[in-house]
PDB file of C-alpha atoms in Angstrom:
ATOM      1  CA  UNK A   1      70.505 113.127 128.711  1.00 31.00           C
ATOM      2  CA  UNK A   2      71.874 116.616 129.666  1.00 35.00           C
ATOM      3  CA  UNK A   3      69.571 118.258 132.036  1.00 39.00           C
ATOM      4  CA  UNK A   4      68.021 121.733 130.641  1.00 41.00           C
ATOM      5  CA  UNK A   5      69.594 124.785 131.813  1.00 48.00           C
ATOM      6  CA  UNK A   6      66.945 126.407 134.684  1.00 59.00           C
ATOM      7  CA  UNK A   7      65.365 129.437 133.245  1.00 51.00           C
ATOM      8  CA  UNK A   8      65.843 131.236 136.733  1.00 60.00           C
ATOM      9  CA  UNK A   9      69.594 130.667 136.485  1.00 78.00           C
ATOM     10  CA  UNK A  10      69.657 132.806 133.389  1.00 83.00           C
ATOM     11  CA  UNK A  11      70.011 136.547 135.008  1.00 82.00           C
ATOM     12  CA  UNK A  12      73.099 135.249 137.255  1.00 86.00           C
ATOM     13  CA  UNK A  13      74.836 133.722 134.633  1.00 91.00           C
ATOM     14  CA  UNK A  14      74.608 136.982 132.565  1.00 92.00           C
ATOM     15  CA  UNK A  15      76.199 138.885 135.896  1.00 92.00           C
ATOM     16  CA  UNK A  16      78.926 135.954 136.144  1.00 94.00           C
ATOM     17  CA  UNK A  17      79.722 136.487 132.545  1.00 96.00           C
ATOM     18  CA  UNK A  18      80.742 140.282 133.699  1.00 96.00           C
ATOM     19  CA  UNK A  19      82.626 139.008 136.165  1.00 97.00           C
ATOM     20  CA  UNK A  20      84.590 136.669 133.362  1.00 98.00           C
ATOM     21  CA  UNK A  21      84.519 139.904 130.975  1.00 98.00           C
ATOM     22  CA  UNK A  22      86.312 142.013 133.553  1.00 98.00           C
ATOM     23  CA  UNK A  23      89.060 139.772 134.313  1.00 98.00           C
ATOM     24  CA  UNK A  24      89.251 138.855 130.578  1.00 98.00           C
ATOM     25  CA  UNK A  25      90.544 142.515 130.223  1.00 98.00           C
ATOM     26  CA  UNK A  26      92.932 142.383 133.101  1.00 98.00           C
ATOM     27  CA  UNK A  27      94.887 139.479 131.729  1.00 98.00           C
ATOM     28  CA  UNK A  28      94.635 140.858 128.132  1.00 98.00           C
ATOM     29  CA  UNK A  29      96.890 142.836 128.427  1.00 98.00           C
ATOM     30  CA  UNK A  30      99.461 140.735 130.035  1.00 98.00           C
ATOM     31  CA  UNK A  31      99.155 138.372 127.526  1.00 98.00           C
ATOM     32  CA  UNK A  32     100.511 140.982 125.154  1.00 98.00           C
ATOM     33  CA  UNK A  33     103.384 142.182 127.306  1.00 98.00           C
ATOM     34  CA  UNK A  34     104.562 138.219 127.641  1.00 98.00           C
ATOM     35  CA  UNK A  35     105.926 137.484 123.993  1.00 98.00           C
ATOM     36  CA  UNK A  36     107.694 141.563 123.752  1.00 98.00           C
ATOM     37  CA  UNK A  37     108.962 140.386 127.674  1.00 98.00           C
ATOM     38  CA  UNK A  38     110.369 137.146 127.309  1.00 98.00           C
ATOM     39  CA  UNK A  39     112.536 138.251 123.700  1.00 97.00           C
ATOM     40  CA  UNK A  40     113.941 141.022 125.894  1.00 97.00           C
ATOM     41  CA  UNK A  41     114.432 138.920 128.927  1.00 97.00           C
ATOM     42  CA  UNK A  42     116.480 136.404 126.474  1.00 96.00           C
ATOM     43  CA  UNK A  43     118.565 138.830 124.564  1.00 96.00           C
ATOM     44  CA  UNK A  44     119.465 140.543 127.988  1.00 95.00           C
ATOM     45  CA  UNK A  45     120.754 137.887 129.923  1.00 94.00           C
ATOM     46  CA  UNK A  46     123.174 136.279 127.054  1.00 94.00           C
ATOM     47  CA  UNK A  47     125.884 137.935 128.906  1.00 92.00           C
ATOM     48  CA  UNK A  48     124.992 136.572 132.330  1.00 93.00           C
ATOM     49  CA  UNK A  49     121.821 137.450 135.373  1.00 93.00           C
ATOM     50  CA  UNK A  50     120.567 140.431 135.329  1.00 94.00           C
ATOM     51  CA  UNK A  51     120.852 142.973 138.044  1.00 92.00           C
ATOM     52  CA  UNK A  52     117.910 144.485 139.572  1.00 90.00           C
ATOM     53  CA  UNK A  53     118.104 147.803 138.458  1.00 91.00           C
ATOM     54  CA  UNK A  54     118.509 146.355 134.749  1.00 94.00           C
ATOM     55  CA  UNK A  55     115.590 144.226 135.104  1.00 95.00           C
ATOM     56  CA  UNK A  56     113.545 147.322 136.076  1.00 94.00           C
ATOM     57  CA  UNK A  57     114.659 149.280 132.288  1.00 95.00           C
ATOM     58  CA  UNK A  58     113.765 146.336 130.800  1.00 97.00           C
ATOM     59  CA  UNK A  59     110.010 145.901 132.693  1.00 97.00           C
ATOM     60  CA  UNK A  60     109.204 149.332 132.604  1.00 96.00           C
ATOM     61  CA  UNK A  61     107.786 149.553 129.183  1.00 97.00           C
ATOM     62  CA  UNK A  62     105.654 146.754 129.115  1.00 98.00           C
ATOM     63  CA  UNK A  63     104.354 147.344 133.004  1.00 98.00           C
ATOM     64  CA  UNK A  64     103.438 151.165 132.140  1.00 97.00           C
ATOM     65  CA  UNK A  65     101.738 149.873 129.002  1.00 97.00           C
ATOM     66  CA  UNK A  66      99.464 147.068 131.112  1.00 98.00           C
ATOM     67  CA  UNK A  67      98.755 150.107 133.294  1.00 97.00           C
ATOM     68  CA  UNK A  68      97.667 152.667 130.344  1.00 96.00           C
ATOM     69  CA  UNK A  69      94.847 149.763 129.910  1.00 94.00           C
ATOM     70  CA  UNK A  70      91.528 151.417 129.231  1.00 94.00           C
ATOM     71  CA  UNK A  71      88.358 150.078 130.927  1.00 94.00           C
ATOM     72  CA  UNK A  72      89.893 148.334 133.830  1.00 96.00           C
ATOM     73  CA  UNK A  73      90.453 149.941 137.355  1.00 97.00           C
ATOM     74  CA  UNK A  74      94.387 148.434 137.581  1.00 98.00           C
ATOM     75  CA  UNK A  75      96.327 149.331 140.818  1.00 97.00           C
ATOM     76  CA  UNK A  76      99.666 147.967 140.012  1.00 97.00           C
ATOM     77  CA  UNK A  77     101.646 145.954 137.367  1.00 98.00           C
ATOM     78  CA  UNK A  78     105.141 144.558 137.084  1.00 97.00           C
ATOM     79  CA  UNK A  79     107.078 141.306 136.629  1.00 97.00           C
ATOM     80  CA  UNK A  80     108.704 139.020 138.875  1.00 96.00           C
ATOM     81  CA  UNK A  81     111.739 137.242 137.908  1.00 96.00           C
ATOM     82  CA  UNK A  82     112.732 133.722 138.817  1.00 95.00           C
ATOM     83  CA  UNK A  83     116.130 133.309 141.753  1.00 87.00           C
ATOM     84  CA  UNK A  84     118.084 132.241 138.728  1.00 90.00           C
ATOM     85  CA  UNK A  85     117.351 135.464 136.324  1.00 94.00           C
ATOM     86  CA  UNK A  86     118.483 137.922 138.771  1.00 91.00           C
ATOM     87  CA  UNK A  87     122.247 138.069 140.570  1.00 86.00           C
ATOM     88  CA  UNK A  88     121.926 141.394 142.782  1.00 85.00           C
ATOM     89  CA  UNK A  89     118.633 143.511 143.737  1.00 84.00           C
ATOM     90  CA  UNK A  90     115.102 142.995 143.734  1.00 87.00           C
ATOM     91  CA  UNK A  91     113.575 140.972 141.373  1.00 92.00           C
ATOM     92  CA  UNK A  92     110.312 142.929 141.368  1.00 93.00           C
ATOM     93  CA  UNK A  93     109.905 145.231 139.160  1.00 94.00           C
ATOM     94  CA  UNK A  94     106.557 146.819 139.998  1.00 95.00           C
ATOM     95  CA  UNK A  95     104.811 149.931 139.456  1.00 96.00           C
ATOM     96  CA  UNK A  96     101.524 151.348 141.393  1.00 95.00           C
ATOM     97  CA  UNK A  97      99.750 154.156 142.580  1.00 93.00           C
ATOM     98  CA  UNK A  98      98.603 157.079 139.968  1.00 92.00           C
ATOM     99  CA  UNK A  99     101.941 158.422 140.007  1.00 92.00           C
ATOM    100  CA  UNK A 100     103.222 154.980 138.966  1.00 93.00           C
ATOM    101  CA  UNK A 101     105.563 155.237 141.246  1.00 92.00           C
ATOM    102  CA  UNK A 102     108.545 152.458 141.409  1.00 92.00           C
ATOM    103  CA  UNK A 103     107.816 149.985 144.338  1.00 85.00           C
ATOM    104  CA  UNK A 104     111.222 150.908 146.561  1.00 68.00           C
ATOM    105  CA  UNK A 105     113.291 147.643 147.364  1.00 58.00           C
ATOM    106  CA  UNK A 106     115.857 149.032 149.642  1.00 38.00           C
ATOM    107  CA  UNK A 107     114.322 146.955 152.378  1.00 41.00           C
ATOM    108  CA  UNK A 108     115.245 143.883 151.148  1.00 52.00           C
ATOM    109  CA  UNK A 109     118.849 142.438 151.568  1.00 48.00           C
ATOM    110  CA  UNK A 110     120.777 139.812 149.267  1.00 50.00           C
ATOM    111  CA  UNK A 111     118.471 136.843 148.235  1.00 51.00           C
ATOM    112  CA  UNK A 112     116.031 137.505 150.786  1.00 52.00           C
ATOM    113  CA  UNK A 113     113.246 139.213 148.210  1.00 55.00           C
ATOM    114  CA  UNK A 114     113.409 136.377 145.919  1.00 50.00           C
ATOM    115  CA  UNK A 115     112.938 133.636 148.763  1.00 53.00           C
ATOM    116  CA  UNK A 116     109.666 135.593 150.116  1.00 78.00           C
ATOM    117  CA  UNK A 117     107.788 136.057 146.823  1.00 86.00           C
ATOM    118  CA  UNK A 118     108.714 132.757 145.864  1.00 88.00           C
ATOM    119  CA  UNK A 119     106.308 131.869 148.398  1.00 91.00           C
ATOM    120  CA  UNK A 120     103.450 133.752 147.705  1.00 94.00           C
ATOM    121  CA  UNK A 121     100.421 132.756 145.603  1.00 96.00           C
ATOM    122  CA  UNK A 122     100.594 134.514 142.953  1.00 97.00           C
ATOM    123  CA  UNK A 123     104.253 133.293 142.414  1.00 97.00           C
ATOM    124  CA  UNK A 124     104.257 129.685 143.286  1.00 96.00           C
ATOM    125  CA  UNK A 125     100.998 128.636 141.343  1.00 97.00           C
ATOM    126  CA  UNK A 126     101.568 129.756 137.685  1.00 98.00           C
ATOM    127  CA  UNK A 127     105.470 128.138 138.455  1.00 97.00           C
ATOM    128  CA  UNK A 128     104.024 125.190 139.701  1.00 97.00           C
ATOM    129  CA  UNK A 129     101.145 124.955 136.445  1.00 97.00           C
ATOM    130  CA  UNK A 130     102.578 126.738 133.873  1.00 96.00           C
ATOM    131  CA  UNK A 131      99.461 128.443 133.341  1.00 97.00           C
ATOM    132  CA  UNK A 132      97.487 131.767 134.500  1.00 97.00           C
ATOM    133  CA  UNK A 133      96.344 132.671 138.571  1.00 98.00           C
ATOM    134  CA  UNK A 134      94.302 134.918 140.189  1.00 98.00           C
ATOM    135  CA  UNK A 135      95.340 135.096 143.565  1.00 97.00           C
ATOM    136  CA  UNK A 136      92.921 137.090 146.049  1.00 96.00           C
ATOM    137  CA  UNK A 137      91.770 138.699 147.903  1.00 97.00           C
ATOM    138  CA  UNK A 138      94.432 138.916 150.527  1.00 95.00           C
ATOM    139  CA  UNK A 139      96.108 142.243 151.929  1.00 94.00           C
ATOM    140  CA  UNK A 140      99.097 143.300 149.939  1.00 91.00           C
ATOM    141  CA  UNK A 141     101.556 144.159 152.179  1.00 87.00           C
ATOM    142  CA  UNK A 142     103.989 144.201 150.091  1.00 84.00           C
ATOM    143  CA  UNK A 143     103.087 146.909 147.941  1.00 87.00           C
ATOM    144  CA  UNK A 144      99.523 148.604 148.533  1.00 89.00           C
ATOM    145  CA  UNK A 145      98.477 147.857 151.799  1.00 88.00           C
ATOM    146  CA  UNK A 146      94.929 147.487 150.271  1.00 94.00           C
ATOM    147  CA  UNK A 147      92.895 144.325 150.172  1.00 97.00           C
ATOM    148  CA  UNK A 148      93.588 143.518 146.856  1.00 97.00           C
ATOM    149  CA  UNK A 149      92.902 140.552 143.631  1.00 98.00           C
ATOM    150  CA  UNK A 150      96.501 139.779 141.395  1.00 98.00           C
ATOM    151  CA  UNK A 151      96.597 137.723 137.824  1.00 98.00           C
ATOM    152  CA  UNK A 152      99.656 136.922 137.017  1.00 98.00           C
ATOM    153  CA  UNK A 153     100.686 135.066 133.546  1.00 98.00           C
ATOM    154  CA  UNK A 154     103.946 132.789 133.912  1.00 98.00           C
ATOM    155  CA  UNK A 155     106.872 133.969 131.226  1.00 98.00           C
ATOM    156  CA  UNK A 156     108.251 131.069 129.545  1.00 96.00           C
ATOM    157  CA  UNK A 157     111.815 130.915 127.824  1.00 94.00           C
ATOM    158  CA  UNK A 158     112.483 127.711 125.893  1.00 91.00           C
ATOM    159  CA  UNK A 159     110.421 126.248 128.145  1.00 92.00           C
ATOM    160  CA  UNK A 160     111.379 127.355 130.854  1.00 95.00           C
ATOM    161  CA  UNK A 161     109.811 129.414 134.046  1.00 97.00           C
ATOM    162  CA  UNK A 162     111.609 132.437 134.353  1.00 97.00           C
ATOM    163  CA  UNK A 163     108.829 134.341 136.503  1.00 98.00           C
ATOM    164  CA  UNK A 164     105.486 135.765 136.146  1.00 98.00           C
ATOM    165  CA  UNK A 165     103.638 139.484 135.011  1.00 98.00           C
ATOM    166  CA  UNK A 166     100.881 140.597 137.037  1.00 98.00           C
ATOM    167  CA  UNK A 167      98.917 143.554 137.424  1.00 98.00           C
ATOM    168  CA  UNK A 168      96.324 144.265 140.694  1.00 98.00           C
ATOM    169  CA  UNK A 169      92.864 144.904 141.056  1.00 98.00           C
ATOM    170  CA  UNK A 170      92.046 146.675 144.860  1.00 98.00           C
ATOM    171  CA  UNK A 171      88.939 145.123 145.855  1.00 98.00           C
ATOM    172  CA  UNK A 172      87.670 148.608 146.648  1.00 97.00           C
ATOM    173  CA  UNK A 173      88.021 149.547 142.491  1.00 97.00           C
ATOM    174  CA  UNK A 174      86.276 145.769 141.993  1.00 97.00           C
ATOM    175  CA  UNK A 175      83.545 146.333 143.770  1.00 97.00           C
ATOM    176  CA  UNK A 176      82.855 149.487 141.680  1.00 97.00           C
ATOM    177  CA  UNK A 177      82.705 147.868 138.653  1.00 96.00           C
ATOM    178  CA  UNK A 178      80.614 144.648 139.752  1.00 96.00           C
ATOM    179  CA  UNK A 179      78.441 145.259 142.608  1.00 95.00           C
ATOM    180  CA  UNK A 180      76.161 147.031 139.868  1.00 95.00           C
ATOM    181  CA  UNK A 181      75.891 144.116 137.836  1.00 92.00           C
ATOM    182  CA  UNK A 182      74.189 142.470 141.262  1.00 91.00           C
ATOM    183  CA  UNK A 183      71.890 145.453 141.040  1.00 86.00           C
ATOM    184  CA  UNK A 184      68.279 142.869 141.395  1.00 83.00           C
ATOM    185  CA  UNK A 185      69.972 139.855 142.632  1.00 86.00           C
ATOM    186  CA  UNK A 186      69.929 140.379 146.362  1.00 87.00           C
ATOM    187  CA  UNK A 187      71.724 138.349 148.469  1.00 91.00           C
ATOM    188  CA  UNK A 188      74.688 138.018 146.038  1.00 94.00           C
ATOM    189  CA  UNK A 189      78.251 137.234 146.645  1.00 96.00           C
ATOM    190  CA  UNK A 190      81.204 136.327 144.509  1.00 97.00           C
ATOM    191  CA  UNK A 191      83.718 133.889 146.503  1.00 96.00           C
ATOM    192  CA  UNK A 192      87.063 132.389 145.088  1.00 96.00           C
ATOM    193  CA  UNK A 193      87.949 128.664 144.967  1.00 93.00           C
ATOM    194  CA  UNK A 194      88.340 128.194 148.575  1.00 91.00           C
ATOM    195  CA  UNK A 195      85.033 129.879 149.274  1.00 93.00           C
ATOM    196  CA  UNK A 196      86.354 133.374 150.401  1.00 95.00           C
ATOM    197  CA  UNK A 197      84.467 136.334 149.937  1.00 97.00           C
ATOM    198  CA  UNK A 198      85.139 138.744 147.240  1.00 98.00           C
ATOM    199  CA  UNK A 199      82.612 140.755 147.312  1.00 97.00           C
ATOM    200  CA  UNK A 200      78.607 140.915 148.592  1.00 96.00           C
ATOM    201  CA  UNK A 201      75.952 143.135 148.043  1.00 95.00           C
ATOM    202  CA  UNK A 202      75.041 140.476 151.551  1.00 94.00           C
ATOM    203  CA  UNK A 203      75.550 143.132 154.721  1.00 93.00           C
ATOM    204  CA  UNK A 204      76.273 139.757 156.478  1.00 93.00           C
ATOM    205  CA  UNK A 205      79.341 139.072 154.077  1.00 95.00           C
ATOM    206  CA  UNK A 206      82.716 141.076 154.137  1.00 96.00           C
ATOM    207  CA  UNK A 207      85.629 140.501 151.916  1.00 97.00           C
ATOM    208  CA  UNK A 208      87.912 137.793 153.420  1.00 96.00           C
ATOM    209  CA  UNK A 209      84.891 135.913 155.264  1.00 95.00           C
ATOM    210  CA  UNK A 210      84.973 132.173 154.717  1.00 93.00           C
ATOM    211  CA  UNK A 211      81.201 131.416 152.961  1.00 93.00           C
ATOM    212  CA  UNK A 212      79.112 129.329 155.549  1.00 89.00           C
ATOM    213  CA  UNK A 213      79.428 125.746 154.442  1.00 84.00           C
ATOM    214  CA  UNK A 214      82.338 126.166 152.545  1.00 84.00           C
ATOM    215  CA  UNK A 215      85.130 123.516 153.082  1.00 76.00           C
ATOM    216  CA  UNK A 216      88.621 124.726 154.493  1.00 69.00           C
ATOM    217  CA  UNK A 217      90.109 122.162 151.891  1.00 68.00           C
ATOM    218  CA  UNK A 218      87.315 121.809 149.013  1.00 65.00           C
ATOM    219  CA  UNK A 219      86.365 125.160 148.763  1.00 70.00           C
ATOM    220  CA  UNK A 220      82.351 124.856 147.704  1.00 75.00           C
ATOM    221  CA  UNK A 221      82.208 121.000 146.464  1.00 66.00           C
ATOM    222  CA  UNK A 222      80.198 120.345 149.935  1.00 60.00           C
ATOM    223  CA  UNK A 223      78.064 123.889 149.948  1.00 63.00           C
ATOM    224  CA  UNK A 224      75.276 122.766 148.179  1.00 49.00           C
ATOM    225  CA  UNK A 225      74.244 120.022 150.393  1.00 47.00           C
ATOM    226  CA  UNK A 226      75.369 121.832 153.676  1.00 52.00           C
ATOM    227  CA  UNK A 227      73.162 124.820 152.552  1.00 50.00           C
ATOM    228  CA  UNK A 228      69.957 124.227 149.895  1.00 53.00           C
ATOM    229  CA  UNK A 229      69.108 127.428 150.193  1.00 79.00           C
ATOM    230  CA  UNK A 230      72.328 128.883 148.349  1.00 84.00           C
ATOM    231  CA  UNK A 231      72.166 128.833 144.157  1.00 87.00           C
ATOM    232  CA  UNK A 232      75.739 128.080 143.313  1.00 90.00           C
ATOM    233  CA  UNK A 233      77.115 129.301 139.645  1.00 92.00           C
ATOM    234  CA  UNK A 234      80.769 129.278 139.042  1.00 94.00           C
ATOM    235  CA  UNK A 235      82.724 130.451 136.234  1.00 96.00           C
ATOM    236  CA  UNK A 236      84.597 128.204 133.265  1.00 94.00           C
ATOM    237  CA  UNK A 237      87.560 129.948 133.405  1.00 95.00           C
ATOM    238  CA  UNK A 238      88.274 132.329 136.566  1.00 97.00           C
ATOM    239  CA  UNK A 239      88.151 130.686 140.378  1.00 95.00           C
ATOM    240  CA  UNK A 240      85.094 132.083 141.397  1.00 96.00           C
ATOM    241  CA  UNK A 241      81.679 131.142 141.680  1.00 95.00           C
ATOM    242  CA  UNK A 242      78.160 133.610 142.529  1.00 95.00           C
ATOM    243  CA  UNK A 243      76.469 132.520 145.433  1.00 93.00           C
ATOM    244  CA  UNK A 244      72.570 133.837 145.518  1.00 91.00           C
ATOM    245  CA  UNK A 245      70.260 132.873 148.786  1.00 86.00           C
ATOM    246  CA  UNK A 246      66.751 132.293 147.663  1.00 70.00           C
TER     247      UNK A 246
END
């Protein structure tokens, strides 16, 4: 017999479904750019990789247009192409800032941009699952050098991973638009999957602190018996979970 939902739970899981709501409308719009994307992408590259300044013309529509979403505080958005798509040049195509300024990629030589962000996160996950990330938060050094949350949806050509869109959230902007929704539920804090702190209307709790009790490794599958006094409610389809003390 499934247990009944606790009545005290219900408040929280209104405030987590925010959370859900407001990334919801962050990948939205990626999820239209992908289909528009990966025909271009395709019809492109019949002759051959694409250079870096080409891949740019063909992003830039589809980035400003993730950027002109309404409702949702977005930093940044572009799309990172696999080694294999891309022969000279960056292959980031990004965009950021109010201005929406082009992210400059003079400082990286031959081959040596497309090794490092093959590496990071928000790369290397949605190639390795075929399947949506949120990464974060972690300073972007690469481009904002704020603390910042990136989704990224993998583009898929015949099958086939040929990089990933993704658009950034600063966790400044975030906690805008969420820390109200904790407005009566003191002691709140939204971590990711390895137990990291998003945000906290906690003054013990800073963005980037490890939760107490959270496992290195398992993220929160040992909190709740290392500390009973922490109500633990994680979301069905983003990596983080609300964390109340009682």
């Amino acid at each position: 017999m499934t247990a009944a939902p606790d009545i005290a739970d219900a408040p929280l899981r209104v405030a987590l479904r925010h959370v859900d709501d407001f990334f919801d409308g962050v990948f939205a719009p990626l999820d239209r750019w992908v289909p528009s994307l990966a025909s271009a992408l395709r019809r492109e590259s019949e002759a051959g990789p694409l250079t870096g300044a080409q891949l740019a013309a063909i992003a830039k529509p589809g980035a400003h247009q993730v950027l002109d979403t309404e409702g949702r505080p977005l930093y940044g958005a572009g799309f990172c192409a696999s080694e294999e798509l891309v022969s000279e040049g960056n292959p980031l195509a990004w965009w950021q800032g109010p201005e929406r300024a082009l992210l400059a990629s003079s400082t990286f030589g031959p081959g040596q941009a497309a090794i490092d962000l093959m590496r990071l996160e928000w790369y290397r996950v949605p190639e390795a699952t075929g399947d949506r990330h949120v990464a974060g938060p972690f300073v972007d050094y690469l481009c904002s050098n704020e603390v910042t949350i990136t989704s990224a949806v993998p583009v898929l050509v015949g099958g086939d991973f040929w990089g990933v869109v993704c658009a950034d959230v600063l966790v400044s902007s975030l906690e805008d638009a969420l820390l109200p929704v904790f407005v009566g539920h003191r002691g709140s804090t939204l971590v990711n999957a390895n137990g990291r702190v998003v945000l906290s209307n906690d003054p013990d709790f800073e963005t980037g602190d490890r939760y107490p009790g959270a496992d290195p490794e398992g993220g929160l599958s040992e909190l709740d018996r290392s500390n009973v006094d922490v109500r633990v409610l994680s979301s069905q389809r983003y990596p983080f979970s609300l964390l109340v003390t009682s």
